[in-house]
Structures are given as structure tokens and as C-alpha cells.
PDB file of C-alpha atoms in Angstrom:
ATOM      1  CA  UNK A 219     -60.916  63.427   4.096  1.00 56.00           C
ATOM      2  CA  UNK A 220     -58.341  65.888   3.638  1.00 63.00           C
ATOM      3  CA  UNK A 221     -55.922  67.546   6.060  1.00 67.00           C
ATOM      4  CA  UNK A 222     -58.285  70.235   7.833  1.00 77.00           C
ATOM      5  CA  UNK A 223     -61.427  67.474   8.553  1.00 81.00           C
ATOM      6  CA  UNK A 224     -57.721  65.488  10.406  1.00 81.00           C
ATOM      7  CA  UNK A 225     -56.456  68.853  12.572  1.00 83.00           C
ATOM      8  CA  UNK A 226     -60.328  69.556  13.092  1.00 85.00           C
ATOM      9  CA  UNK A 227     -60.695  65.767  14.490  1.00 81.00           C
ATOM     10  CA  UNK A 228     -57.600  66.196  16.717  1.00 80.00           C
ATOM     11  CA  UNK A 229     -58.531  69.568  18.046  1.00 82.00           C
ATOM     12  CA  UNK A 230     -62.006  69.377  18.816  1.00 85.00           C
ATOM     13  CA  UNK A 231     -61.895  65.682  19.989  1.00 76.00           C
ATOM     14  CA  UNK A 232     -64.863  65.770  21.985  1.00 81.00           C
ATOM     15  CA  UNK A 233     -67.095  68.045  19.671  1.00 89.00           C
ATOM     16  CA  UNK A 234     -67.724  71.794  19.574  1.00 94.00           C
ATOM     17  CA  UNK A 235     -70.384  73.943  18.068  1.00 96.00           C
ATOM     18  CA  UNK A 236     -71.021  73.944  14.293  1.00 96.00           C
ATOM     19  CA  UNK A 237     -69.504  77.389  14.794  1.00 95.00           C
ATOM     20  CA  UNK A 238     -66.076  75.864  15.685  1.00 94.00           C
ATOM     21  CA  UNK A 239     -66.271  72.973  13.327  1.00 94.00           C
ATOM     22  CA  UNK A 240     -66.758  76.326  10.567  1.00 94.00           C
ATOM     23  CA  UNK A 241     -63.741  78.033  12.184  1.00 92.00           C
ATOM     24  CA  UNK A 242     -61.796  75.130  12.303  1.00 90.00           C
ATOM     25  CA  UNK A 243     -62.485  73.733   9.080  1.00 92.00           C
ATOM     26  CA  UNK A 244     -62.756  76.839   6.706  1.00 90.00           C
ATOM     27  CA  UNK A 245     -63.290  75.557   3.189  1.00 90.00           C
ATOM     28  CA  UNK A 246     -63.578  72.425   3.571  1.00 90.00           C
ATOM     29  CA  UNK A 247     -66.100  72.596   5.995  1.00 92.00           C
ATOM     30  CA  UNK A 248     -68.911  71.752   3.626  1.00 92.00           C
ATOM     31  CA  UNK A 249     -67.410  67.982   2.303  1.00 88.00           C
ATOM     32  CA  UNK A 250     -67.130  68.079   6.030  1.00 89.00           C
ATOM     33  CA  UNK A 251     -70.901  67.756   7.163  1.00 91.00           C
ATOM     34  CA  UNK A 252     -71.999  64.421   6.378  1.00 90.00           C
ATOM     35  CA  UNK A 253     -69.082  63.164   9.206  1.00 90.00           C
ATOM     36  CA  UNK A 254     -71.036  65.551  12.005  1.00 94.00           C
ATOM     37  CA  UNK A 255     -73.681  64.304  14.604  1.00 94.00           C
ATOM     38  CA  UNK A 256     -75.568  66.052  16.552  1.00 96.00           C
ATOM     39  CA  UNK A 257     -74.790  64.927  20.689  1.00 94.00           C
ATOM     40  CA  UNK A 258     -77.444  65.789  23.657  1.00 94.00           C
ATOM     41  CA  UNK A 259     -75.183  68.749  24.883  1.00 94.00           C
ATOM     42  CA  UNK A 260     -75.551  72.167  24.640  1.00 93.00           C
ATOM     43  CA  UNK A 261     -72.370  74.885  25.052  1.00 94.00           C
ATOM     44  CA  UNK A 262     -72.159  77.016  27.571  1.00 93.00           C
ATOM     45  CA  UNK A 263     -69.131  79.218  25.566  1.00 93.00           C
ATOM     46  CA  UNK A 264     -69.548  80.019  21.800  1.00 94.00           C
ATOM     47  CA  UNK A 265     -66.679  81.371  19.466  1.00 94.00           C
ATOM     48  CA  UNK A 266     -65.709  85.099  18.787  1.00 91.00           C
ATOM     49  CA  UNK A 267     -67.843  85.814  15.578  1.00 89.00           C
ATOM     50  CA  UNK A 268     -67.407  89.452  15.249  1.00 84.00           C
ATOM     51  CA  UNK A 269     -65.544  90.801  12.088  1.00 82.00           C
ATOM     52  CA  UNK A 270     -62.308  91.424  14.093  1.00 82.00           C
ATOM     53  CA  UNK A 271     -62.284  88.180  16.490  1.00 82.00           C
ATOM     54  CA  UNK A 272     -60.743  88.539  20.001  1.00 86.00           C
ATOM     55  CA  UNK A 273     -60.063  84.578  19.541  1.00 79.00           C
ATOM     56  CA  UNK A 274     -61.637  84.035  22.908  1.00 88.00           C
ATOM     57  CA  UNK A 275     -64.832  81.916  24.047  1.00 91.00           C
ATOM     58  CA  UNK A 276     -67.572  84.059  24.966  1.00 93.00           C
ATOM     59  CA  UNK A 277     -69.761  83.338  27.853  1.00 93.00           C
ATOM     60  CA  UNK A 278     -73.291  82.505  26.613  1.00 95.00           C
ATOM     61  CA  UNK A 279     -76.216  83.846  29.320  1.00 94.00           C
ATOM     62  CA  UNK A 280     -80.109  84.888  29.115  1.00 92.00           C
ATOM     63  CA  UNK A 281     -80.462  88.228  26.871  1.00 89.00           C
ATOM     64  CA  UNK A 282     -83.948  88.896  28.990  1.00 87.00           C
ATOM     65  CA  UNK A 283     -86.273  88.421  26.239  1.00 88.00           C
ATOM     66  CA  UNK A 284     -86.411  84.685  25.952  1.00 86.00           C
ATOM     67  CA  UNK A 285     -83.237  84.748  23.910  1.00 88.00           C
ATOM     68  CA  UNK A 286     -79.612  83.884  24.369  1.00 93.00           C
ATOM     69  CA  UNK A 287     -76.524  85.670  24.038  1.00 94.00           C
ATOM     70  CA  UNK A 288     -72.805  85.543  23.864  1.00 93.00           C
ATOM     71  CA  UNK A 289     -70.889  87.667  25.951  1.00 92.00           C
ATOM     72  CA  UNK A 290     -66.974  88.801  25.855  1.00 91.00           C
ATOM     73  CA  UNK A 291     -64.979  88.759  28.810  1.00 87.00           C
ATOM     74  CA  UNK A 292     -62.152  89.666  27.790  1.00 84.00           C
ATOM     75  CA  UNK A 293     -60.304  93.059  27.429  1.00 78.00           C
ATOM     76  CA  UNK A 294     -61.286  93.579  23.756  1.00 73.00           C
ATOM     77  CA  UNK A 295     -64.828  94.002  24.512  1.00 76.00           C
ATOM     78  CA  UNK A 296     -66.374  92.555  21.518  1.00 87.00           C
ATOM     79  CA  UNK A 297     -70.084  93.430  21.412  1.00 89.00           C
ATOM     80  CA  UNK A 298     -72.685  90.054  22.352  1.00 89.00           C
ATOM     81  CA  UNK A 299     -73.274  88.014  20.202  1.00 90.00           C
ATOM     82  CA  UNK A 300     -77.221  86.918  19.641  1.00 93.00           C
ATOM     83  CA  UNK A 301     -77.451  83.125  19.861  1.00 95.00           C
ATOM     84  CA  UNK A 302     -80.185  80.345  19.234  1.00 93.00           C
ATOM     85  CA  UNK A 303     -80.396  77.266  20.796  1.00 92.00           C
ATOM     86  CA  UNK A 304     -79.645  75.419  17.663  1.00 94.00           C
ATOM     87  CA  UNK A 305     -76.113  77.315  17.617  1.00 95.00           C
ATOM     88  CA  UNK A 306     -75.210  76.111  20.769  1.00 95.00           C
ATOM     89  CA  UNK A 307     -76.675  72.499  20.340  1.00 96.00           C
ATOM     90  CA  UNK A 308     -72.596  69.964  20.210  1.00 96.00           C
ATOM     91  CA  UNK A 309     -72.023  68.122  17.267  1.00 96.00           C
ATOM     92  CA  UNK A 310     -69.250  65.557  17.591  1.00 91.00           C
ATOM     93  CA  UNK A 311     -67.490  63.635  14.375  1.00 87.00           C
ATOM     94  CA  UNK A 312     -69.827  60.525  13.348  1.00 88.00           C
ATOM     95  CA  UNK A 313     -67.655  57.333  14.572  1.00 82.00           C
ATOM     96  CA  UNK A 314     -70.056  54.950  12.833  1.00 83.00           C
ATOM     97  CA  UNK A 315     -69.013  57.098   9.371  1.00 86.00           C
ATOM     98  CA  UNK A 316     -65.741  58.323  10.123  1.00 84.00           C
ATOM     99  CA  UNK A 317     -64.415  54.475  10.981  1.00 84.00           C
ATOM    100  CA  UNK A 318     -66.089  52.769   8.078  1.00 86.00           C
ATOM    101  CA  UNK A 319     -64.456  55.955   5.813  1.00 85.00           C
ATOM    102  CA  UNK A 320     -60.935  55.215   7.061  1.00 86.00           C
ATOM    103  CA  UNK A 321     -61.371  51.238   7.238  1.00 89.00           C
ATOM    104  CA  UNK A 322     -62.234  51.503   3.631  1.00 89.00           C
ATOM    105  CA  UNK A 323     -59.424  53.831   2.648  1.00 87.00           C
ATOM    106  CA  UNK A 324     -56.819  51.611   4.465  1.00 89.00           C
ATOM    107  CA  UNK A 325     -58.087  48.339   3.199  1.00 90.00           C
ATOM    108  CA  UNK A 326     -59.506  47.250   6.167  1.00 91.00           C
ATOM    109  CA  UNK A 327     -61.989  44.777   7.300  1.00 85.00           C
ATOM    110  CA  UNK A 328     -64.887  46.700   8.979  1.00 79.00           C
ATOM    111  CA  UNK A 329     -65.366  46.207  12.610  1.00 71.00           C
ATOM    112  CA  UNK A 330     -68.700  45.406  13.945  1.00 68.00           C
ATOM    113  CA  UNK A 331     -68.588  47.588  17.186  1.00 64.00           C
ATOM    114  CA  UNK A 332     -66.403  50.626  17.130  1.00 58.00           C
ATOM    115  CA  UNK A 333     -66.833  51.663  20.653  1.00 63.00           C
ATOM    116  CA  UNK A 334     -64.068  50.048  22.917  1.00 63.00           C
ATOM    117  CA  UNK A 335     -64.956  50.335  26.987  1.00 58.00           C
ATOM    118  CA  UNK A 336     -63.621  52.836  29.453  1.00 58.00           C
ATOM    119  CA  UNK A 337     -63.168  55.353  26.918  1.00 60.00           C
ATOM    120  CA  UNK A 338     -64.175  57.784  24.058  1.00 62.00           C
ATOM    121  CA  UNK A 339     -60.669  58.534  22.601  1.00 79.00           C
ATOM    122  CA  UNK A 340     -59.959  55.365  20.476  1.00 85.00           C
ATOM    123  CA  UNK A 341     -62.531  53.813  17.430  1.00 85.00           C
ATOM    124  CA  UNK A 342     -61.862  49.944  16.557  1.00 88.00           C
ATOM    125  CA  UNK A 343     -62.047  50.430  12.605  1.00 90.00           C
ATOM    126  CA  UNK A 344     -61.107  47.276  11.782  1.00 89.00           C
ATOM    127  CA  UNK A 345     -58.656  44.412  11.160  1.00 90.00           C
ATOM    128  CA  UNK A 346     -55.705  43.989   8.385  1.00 89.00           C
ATOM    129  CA  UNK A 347     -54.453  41.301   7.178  1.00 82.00           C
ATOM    130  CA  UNK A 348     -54.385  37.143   7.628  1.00 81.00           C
ATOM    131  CA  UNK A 349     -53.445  37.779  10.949  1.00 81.00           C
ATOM    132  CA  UNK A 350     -56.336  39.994  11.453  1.00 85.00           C
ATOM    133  CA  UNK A 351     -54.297  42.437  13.140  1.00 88.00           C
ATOM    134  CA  UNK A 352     -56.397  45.114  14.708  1.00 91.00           C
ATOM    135  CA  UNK A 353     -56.663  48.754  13.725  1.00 92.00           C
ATOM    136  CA  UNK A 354     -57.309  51.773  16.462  1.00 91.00           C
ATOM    137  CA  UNK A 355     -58.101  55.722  15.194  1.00 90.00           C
ATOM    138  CA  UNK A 356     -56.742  57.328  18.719  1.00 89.00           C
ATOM    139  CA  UNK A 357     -57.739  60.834  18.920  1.00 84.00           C
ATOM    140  CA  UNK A 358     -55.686  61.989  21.988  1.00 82.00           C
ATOM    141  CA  UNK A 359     -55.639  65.635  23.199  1.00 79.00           C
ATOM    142  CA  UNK A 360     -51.834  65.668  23.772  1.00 85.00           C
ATOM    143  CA  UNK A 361     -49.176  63.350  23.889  1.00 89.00           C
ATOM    144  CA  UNK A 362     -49.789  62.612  27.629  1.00 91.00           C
ATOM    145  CA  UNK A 363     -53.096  61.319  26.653  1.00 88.00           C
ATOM    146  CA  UNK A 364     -51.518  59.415  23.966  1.00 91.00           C
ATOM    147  CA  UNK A 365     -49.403  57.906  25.891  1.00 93.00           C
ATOM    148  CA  UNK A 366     -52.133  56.419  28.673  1.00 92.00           C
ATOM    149  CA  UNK A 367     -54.455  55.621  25.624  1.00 90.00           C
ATOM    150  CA  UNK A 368     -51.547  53.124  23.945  1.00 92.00           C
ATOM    151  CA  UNK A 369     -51.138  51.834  27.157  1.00 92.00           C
ATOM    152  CA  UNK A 370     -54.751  51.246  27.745  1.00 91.00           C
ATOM    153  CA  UNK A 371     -54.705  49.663  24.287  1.00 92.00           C
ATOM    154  CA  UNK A 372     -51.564  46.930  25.388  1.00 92.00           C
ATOM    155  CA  UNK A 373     -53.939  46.087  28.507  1.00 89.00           C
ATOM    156  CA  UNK A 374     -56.887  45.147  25.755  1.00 87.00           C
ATOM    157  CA  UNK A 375     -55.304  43.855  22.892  1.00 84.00           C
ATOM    158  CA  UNK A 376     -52.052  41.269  23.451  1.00 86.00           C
ATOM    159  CA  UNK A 377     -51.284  41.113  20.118  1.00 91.00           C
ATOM    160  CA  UNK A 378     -49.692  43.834  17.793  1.00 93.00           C
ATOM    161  CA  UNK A 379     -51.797  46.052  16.232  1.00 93.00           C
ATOM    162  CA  UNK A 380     -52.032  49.278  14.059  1.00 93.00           C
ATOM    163  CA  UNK A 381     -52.321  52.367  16.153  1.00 93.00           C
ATOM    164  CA  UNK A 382     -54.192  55.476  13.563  1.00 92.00           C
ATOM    165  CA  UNK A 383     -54.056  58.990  14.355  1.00 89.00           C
ATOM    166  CA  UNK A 384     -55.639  62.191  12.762  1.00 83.00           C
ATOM    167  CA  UNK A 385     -52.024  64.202  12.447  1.00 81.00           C
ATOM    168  CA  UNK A 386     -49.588  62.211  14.472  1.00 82.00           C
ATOM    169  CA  UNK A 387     -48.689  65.309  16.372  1.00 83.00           C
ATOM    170  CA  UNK A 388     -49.331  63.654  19.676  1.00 83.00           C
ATOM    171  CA  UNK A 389     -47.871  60.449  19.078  1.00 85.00           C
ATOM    172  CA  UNK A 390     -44.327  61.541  21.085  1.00 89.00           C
ATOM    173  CA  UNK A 391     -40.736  59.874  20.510  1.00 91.00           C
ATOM    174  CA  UNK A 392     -42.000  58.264  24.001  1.00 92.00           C
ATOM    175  CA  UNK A 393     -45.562  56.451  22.590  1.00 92.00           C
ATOM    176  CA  UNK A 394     -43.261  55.596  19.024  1.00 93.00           C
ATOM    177  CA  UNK A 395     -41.409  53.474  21.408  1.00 92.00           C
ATOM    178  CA  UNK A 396     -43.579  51.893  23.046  1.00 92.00           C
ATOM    179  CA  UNK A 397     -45.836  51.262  20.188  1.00 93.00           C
ATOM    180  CA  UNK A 398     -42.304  49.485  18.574  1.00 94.00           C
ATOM    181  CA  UNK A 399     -41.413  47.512  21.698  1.00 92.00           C
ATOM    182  CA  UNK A 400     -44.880  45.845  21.501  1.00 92.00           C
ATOM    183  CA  UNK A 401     -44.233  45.706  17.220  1.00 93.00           C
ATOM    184  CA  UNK A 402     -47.346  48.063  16.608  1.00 94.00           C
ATOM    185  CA  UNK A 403     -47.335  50.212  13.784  1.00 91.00           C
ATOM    186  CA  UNK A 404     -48.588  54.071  13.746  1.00 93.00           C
ATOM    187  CA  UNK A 405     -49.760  55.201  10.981  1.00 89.00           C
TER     188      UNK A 405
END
């Protein structure tokens, strides 16, 4: 998994497009595919695609022959963009793969479950060590987020344990600290 598949992860935490995932990802967006899923949801926005992108989400509506479009609303009035269904159809990273890829990498010992309760934004991968210490991917959107998600963790999990994140650029001065005062580690 290299360092775009990470920022990608981070960014578009609760899935996007394949579009996106393309944007986001540029060359590495190929190795990337086996770690996508297809979810039930469909976009209502799609990504600028034209040649000189206005970096805004266009509004996707009914062209009026059975079709679907993307439209620009901003000042840079790209032209619409024809759409299929399948283009707009969410794919979100594969938790089943993407845990078992980083347990394995970090010498962990798989978890059954992955899916903790209340919330979509941490992964149990696994446990490390004799002490069985256990091992969290939290993909927060910013450090506020972070911050409730480590402290949803201490309300689970008593014991230390290893706090994982795709870039660590959410993971404040704040979270460090309380992640130390409970003698969790961040990696």
C-alpha cells in the first residue's frame, strides 16, 4: 500500500465514485482496485472531468432521454458531463481486505470481527503481542473527529492499545496526549 492508496483512505473516508478514487489516486490507482467495494449508494455530485477541471462537484440530474448528466454550477461553466449509472454507483475501501493487509504488514494477529459498534471510522485489525494488545486503523476526517474517536476508543477498550492511522495528519498534539496519558501508541 503505498502513500497515495493512505491520503486516498483519509480523504475519501466514507467512499466516493471510482472517478474520485482515479483522481485521488493517479498512478497507483490500478494496485489500488482489489481494496475497493462496491456500497448500495449512488452520488448525487460527480467530479470535474473536463480537460481543464474547475475542481468543483458537479450536480448530476436527468439529461431527458433516459440518461444522466453532470452539471457545473459554478462560474467556469464547464460543459455536462454524460454519466451512467455505473459511474455514479459508491465504492468504499474493502475493511475485510484492507485490515487483514495491514494486520499482516504489522505483525499482527488477525481479528475476527473488524467492525466495532456505534461507528464506521475505526477497523479492529488485530492484536500484538503476549499481552494481546489491541490494534485500531482510525480513519478520522479531521483532528476533531480524531479526537472523539480516541475517546470513544478509551470508553471500549481499558487497556492500552495501538491507535493506526492512514497519514497521521489528524492525529493533533491534543489526541498524541491523550493517546500517551492512557500509554497507547500511534503509529
Amino acid at each position: 500500500m503505498n502513500p497515495g492508496w493512505w491520503r486516498a483512505v483519509e480523504a475519501l473516508p466514507d467512499g466516493a465514485v471510482m472517478a474520485d478514487w482515479a483522481l485521488e489516486l493517479g498512478n497507483e490507482f490500478e494496485a489500488a482496485q482489489p481494496l475497493l467495494q462496491p456500497t448500495a449508494e449512488q452520488a448525487g455530485t460527480y467530479p470535474c472531468m473536463n480537460r481543464f477541471r474547475c475542481e468543483c462537484r458537479h450536480r448530476v440530474e436527468p439529461d431527458g432521454r433516459g440518461g444522466w448528466v453532470a452539471v457545473c454550477d459554478c462560474d467556469q461553466g464547464c460543459p455536462p458531463l454524460p454519466v451512467e449509472p455505473k459511474d455514479l454507483l459508491v465504492y468504499a475501501s474493502n475493511d475485510g481486505k484492507l485490515s487483514a493487509a495491514i494486520a499482516q504488514a504489522l505483525g499482527l494477529s488477525l481479528a475476527a470481527n473488524h467492525s466495532l459498534p456505534g461507528s464506521g471510522r475505526s477497523l479492529l485489525l488485530g492484536t500484538y503481542g503476549p499481552l494481546r494488545s489491541s490494534a485500531y486503523l482510525v480513519r478520522a476526517q479531521d483532528a476533531g473527529g480524531m479526537a472523539r474517536e480516541v475517546e470513544r476508543l478509551f470508553m471500549m477498550q481499558r487497556d492500552p492499545f495501538i491507535v493506526v492511522t492512514p497519514t497521521g495528519t489528524q492525529c493533533s498534539v491534543e489526541v498524541e496526549s491523550m493517546l500517551k496519558r492512557q500509554a497507547c501508541i500511534h503509529i
